[in-house]
Short mmCIF file of C-alpha atoms (C1' of nucleotides) in Angstrom, two decimals:
data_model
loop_
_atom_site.label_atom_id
_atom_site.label_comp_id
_atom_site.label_asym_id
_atom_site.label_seq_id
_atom_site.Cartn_x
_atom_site.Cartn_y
_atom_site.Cartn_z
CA UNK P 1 -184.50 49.25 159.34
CA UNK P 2 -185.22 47.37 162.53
CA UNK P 3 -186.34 50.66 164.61
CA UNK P 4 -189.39 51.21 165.47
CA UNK P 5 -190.85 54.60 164.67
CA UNK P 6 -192.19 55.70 167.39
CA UNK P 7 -192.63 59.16 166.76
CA UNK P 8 -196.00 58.53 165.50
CA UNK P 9 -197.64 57.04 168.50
CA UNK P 10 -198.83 58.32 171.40
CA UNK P 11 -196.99 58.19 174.46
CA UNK P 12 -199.12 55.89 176.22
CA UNK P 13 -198.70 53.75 172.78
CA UNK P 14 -194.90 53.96 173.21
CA UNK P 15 -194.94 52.96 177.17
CA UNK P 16 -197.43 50.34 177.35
CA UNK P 17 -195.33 48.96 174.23
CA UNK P 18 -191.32 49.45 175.90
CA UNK P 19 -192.65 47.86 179.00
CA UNK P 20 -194.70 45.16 176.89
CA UNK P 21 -191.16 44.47 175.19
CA UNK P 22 -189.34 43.95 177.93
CA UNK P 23 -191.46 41.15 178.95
CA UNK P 24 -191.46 40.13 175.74
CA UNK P 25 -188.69 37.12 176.57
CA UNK P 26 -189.56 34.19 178.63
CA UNK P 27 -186.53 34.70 181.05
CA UNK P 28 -187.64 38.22 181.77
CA UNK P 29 -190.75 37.22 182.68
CA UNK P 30 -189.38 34.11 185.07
CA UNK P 31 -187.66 36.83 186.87
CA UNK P 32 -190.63 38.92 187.77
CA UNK P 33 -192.48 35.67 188.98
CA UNK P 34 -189.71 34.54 190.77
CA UNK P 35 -189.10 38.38 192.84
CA UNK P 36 -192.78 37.70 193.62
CA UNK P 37 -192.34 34.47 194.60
CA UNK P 38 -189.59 34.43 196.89
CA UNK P 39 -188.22 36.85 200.00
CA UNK P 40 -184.89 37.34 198.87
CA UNK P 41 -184.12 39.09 196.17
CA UNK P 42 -180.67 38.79 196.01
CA UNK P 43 -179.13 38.93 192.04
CA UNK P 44 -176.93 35.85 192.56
CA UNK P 45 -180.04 33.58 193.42
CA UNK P 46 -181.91 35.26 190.25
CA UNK P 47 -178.52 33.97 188.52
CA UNK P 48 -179.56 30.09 189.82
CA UNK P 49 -182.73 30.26 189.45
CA UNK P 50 -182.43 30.43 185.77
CA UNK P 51 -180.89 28.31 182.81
CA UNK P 52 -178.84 31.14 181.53
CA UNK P 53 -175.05 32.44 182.36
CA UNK P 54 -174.73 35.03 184.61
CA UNK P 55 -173.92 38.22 182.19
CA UNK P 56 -176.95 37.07 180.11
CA UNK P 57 -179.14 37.08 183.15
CA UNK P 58 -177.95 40.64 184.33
CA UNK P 59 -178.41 41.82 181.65
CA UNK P 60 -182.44 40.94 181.10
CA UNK P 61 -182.60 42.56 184.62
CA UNK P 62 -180.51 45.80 183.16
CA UNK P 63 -183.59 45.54 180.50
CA UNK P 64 -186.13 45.31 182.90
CA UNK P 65 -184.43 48.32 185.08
CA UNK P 66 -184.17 50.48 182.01
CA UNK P 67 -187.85 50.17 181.73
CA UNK P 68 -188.60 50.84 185.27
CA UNK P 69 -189.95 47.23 185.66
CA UNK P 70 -187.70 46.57 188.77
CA UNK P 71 -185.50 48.21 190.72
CA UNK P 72 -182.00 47.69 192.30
CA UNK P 73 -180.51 48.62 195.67
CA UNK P 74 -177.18 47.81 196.77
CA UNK P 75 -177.36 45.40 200.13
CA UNK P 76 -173.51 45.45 201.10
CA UNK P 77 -171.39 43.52 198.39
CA UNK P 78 -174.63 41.98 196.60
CA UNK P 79 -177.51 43.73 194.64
CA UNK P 80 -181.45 43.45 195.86
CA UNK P 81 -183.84 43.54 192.99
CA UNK P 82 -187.48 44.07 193.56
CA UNK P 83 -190.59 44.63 191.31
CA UNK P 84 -191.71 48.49 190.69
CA UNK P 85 -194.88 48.24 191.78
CA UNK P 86 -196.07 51.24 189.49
CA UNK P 87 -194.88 49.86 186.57
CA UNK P 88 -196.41 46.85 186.63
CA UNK P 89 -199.74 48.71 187.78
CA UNK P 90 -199.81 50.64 184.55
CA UNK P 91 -199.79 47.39 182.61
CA UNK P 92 -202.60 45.87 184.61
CA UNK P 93 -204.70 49.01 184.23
CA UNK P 94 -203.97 48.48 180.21
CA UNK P 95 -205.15 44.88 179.94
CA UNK P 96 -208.00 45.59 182.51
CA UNK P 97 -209.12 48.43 180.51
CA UNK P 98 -208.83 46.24 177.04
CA UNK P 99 -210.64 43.75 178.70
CA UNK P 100 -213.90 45.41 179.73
CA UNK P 101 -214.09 47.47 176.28
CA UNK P 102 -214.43 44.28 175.08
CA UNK P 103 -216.74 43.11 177.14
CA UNK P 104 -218.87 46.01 176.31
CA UNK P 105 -218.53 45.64 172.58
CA UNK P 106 -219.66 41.38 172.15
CA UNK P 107 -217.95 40.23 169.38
CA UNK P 108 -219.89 42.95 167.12
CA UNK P 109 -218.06 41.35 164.33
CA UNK P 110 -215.86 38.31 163.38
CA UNK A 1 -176.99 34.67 169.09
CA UNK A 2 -180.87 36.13 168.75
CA UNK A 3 -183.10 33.22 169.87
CA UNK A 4 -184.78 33.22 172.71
CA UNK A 5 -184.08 29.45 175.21
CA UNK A 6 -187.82 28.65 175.28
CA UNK A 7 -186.84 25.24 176.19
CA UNK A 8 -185.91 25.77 179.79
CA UNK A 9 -188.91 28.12 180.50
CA UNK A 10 -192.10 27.31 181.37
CA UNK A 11 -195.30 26.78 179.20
CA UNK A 12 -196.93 29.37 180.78
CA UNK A 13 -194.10 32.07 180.91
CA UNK A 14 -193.33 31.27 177.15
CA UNK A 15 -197.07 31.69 176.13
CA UNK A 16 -197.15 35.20 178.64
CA UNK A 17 -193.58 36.42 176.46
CA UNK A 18 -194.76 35.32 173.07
CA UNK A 19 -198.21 37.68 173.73
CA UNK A 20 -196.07 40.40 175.43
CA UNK A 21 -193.52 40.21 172.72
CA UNK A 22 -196.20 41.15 169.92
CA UNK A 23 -197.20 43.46 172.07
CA UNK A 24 -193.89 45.24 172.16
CA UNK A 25 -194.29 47.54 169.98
CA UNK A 26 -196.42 50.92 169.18
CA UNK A 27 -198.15 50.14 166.04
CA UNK A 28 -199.37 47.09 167.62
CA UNK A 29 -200.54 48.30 170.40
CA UNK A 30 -202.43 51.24 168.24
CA UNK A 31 -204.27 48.61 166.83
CA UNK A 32 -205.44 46.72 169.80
CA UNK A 33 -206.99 49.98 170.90
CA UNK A 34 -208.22 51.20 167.45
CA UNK A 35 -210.13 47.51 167.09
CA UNK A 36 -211.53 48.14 170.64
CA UNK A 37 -212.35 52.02 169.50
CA UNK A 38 -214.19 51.78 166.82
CA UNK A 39 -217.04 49.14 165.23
CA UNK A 40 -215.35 48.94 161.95
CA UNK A 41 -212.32 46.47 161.74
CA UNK A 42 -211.68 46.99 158.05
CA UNK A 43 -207.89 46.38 157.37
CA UNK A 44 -207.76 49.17 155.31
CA UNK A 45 -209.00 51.52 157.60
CA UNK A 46 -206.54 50.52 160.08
CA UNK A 47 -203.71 50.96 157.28
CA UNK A 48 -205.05 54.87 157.18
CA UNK A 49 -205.27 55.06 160.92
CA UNK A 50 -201.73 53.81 161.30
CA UNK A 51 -198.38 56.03 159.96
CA UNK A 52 -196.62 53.26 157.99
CA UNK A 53 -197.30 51.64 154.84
CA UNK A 54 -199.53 48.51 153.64
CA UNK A 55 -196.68 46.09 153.82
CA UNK A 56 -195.86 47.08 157.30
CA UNK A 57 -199.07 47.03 158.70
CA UNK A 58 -200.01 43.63 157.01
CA UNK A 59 -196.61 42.43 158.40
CA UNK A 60 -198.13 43.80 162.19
CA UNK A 61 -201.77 42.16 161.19
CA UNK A 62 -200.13 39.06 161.16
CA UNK A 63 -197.72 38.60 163.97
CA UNK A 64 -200.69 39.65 166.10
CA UNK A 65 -202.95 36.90 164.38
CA UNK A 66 -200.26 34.45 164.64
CA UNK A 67 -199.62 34.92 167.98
CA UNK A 68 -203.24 34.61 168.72
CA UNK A 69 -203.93 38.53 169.94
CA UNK A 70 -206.86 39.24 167.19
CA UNK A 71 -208.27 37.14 164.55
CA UNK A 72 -209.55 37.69 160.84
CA UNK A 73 -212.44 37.04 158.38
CA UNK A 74 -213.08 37.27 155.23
CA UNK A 75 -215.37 40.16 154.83
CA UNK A 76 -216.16 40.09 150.53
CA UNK A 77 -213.19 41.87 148.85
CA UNK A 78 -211.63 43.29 152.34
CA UNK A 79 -210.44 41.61 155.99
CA UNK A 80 -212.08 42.12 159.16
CA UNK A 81 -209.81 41.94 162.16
CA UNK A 82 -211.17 41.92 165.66
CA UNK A 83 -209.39 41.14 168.79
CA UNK A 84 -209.69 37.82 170.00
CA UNK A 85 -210.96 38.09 173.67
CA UNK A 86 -209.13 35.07 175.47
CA UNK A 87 -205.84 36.24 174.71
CA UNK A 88 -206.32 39.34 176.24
CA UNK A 89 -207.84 37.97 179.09
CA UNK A 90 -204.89 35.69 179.46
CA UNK A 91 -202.95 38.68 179.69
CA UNK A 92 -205.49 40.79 182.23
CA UNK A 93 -205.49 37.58 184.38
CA UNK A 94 -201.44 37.41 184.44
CA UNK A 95 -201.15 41.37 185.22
CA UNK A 96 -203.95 41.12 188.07
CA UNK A 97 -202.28 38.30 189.06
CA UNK A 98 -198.74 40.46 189.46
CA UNK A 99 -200.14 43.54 191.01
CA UNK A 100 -202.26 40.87 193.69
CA UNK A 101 -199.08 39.25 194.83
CA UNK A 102 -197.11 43.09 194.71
CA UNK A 103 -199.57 44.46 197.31
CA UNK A 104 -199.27 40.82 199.64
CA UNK A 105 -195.58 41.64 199.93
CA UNK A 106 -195.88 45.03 200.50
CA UNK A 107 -192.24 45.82 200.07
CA UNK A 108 -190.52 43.54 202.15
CA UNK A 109 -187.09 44.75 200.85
CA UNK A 110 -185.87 47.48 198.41
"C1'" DA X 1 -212.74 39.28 130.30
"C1'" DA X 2 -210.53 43.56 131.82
"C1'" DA X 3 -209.85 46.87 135.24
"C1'" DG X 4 -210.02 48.19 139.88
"C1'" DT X 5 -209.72 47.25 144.95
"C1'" DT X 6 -207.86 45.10 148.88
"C1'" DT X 7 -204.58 42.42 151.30
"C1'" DA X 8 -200.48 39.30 151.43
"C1'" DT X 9 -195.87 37.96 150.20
"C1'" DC X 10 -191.05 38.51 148.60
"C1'" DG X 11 -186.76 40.55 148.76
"C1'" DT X 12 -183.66 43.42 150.95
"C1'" DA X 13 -181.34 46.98 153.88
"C1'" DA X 14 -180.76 48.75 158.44
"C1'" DT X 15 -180.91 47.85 163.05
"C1'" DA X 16 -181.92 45.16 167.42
"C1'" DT X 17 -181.78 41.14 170.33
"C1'" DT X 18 -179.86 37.06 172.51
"C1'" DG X 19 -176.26 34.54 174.59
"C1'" DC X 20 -171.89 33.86 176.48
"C1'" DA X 21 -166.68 33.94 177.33
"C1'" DA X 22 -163.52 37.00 178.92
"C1'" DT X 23 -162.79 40.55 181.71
"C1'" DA X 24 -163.48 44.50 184.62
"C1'" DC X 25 -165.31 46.51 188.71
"C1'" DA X 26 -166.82 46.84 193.64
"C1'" DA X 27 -167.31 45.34 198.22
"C1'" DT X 28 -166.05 42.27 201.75
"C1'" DA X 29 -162.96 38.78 204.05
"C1'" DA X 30 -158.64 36.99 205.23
"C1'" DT G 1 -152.84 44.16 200.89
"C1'" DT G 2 -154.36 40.23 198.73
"C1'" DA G 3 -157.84 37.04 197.92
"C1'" DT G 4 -162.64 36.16 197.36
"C1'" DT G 5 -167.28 36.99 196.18
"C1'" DG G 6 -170.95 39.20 193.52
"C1'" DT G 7 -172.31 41.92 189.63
"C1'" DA G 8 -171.58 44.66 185.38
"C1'" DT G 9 -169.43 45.53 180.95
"C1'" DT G 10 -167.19 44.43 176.61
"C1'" DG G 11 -166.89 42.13 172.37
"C1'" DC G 12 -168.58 39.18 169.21
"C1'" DA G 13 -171.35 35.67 166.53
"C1'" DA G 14 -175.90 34.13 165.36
"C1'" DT G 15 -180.38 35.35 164.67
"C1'" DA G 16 -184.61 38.35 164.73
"C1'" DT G 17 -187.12 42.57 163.86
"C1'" DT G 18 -188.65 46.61 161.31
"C1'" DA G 19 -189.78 48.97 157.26
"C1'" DC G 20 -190.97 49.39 152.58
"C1'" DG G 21 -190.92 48.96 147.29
"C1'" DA G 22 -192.26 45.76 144.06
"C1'" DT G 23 -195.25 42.41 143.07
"C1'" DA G 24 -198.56 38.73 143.57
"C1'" DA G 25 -203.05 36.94 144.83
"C1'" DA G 26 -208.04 37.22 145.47
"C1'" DC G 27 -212.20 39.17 145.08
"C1'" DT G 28 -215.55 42.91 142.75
"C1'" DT G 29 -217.18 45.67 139.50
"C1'" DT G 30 -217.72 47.10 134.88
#
DNA sequence: AAAGTTTATCGTAATATTGCAATACAATAA
DNA sequence: TTATTGTATTGCAATATTACGATAAACTTT
């Protein structure tokens, strides 16, 4: 194995999970702090700004572009990469949702 | 390869992967919302609400317990899981974080 | 104690991920 | 055109993940 089977879940299941995975590696996540951080958001200074090799570090942002997580324009002979801010709403709806159901429930258990 | 360089990543960005990671996939995230759905937190029902088999979902069970996402008690001859609330919140507080800074830029580039 | 119930672990096969050197590709500069 | 610069792709080795059958472990009931 080593697949998930995601046939069985629901589609929201499947998203919130594919976009979950993607920031599922502590370089990924580096690189969405650091597009927030920062005004340029030029590739090569993504490449600097983190302790990996340059074809590892495009591709976590292929990764994150697969899942809609960013997004690339060209900007002459380099590539911009910015956050999709849709994406990254859906995941804050999640967790914002998750958290007030369990506000509402108290530790009914455990 | 296959393991992640923690080492040159933050505490904070590892601790936001490591939740995301578990998070990564569907089954997981079906239980997250069935322990939030329902009042019972029976591993066994969660086994029946699930598509995969006992092994698998005990295998699930735990990388979410280990990785601090729900915790489990002994409940007589069964397991009660339940999520654990600061983890998630961690996680809320990160995304809200995200989508804060997204609308401060306001799509300076891209 | 013996049998049943519930959950965890072991072992293993199939597949996925991570990381990087080498290299290719694309756009600009000389 | 020929560098040069910036990014992507390929290929591969090491490791991790997913899934489940078989089995073990722990508690309950009979």
């Amino acid at each position: 194995m080593g697949a998930s089977k995601t046939d069985h879940f629901t589609d929201k299941q499947n998203a919130i999970a594919v976009m979950a995975k993607a920031l599922g590696h502590p370089a990924r996540v580096a690189i969405i702090e650091y597009l927030l951080k920062t005004d340029s958001c030029i590739c090569g200074d993504i490449v600097n700004e983190l302790p990996l090799a340059q074809p590892t570090v495009s591709q976590h942002l292929k990764e994150l572009k697969n899942v809609g997580l960013i997004k690339g324009s060209i900007e002459g002979n380099a590539i911009c990469y910015c956050v999709d801010e849709k994406a990254l709403t859906v995941l804050q709806k999640f967790f914002t949702h998750v958290t007030t159901k369990m506000e509402k429930k108290k530790n009914q258990c455990c």
